[in-house]
Structures are given as C-alpha cells and as structure tokens.
Amino acid sequence: MPKMKTHKGAAKRFKVTGSGRLRRRQSHRGHLRLAKGKDSYRRLKGEADVTGGDAKRAKRLLGM
C-alpha cells in the first residue's frame, strides 16, 4: 500500500507540538481591523488548540 500524502493546505495551517497536540491560528484577524475593538483583537493574538473531531480530521490530513 502506498504512503499517505500530507495535505499541503492543512500542513500550512496546523503545527504539531512536542507532545503531539495541534495548534492553529485564530480567525478574524485578517482585515477590517478598525471595526473590531482593541480588546477583542488582542484576545485573538497567539495560537489556540485544535479540539475534538477537528483534531482527529486534521491529524488524518497531516498523515499522523
């Protein structure tokens, strides 16, 4: 059976930590910055964990 290929779109969006958890960027930071408050914009800083069924699907796309 051939090897599974990595889904390149998923590989660009998710990062695997040393313990095997998946991290993702937060949404709603792309544009229209002035329409959002500074508190909400700051809250969206950094990365968040991928949880539940989304993590399962993302791991499958990454070939894990």
Coordinates of C-alpha atoms in Angstrom, one line a residue:
M1 CA 0.0 0.0 0.0
P2 CA 1.4 3.4 -0.9
K3 CA 2.3 6.0 1.7
M4 CA -0.3 8.6 2.7
K5 CA 0.4 12.1 1.3
T6 CA 0.3 15.1 3.5
H7 CA -2.5 17.6 2.7
K8 CA -0.4 20.7 2.0
G9 CA -3.2 23.1 2.9
A10 CA -3.5 21.5 6.3
A11 CA 0.3 21.4 6.8
K12 CA 0.4 25.2 6.3
R13 CA -2.4 25.8 8.8
F14 CA -1.6 23.4 11.7
K15 CA 1.5 23.0 13.8
V16 CA 2.2 19.9 15.9
T17 CA 3.6 20.4 19.4
G18 CA 6.2 18.2 21.1
S19 CA 3.5 16.3 23.0
G20 CA 1.5 15.7 19.8
R21 CA -1.2 18.4 20.2
L22 CA -2.2 20.5 17.3
R23 CA -2.1 24.3 17.3
R24 CA -3.9 26.7 14.9
R25 CA -4.1 30.4 14.3
Q26 CA -7.1 32.4 15.5
S27 CA -9.6 33.7 12.9
H28 CA -10.9 37.2 12.5
R29 CA -7.5 38.9 12.4
G30 CA -7.1 39.3 8.7
H31 CA -8.6 42.7 7.8
L32 CA -11.3 45.2 8.9
R33 CA -9.2 45.9 12.0
L34 CA -10.8 49.2 12.8
A35 CA -14.3 47.6 13.1
K36 CA -13.0 45.4 16.0
G37 CA -12.2 46.7 19.4
K38 CA -8.6 46.6 20.6
D39 CA -9.5 44.1 23.4
S40 CA -11.0 41.6 21.1
Y41 CA -8.1 42.0 18.7
R42 CA -5.6 41.4 21.5
R43 CA -7.6 38.4 22.7
L44 CA -7.2 36.8 19.2
K45 CA -3.4 37.0 19.4
G46 CA -1.4 33.8 19.6
E47 CA -2.4 30.3 18.8
A48 CA -5.2 28.0 20.1
D49 CA -5.6 24.3 20.4
V50 CA -7.5 22.2 17.8
T51 CA -10.0 20.2 19.8
G52 CA -12.4 17.3 19.3
G53 CA -13.3 15.9 15.9
D54 CA -11.4 18.7 14.2
A55 CA -8.2 17.5 15.7
K56 CA -9.0 14.0 14.5
R57 CA -9.7 15.2 11.0
A58 CA -6.6 17.4 10.9
K59 CA -4.3 14.6 12.1
R60 CA -5.6 12.4 9.3
L61 CA -4.9 15.1 6.8
L62 CA -1.4 15.5 8.1
G63 CA -0.8 11.8 7.8
M64 CA -0.4 11.2 11.6

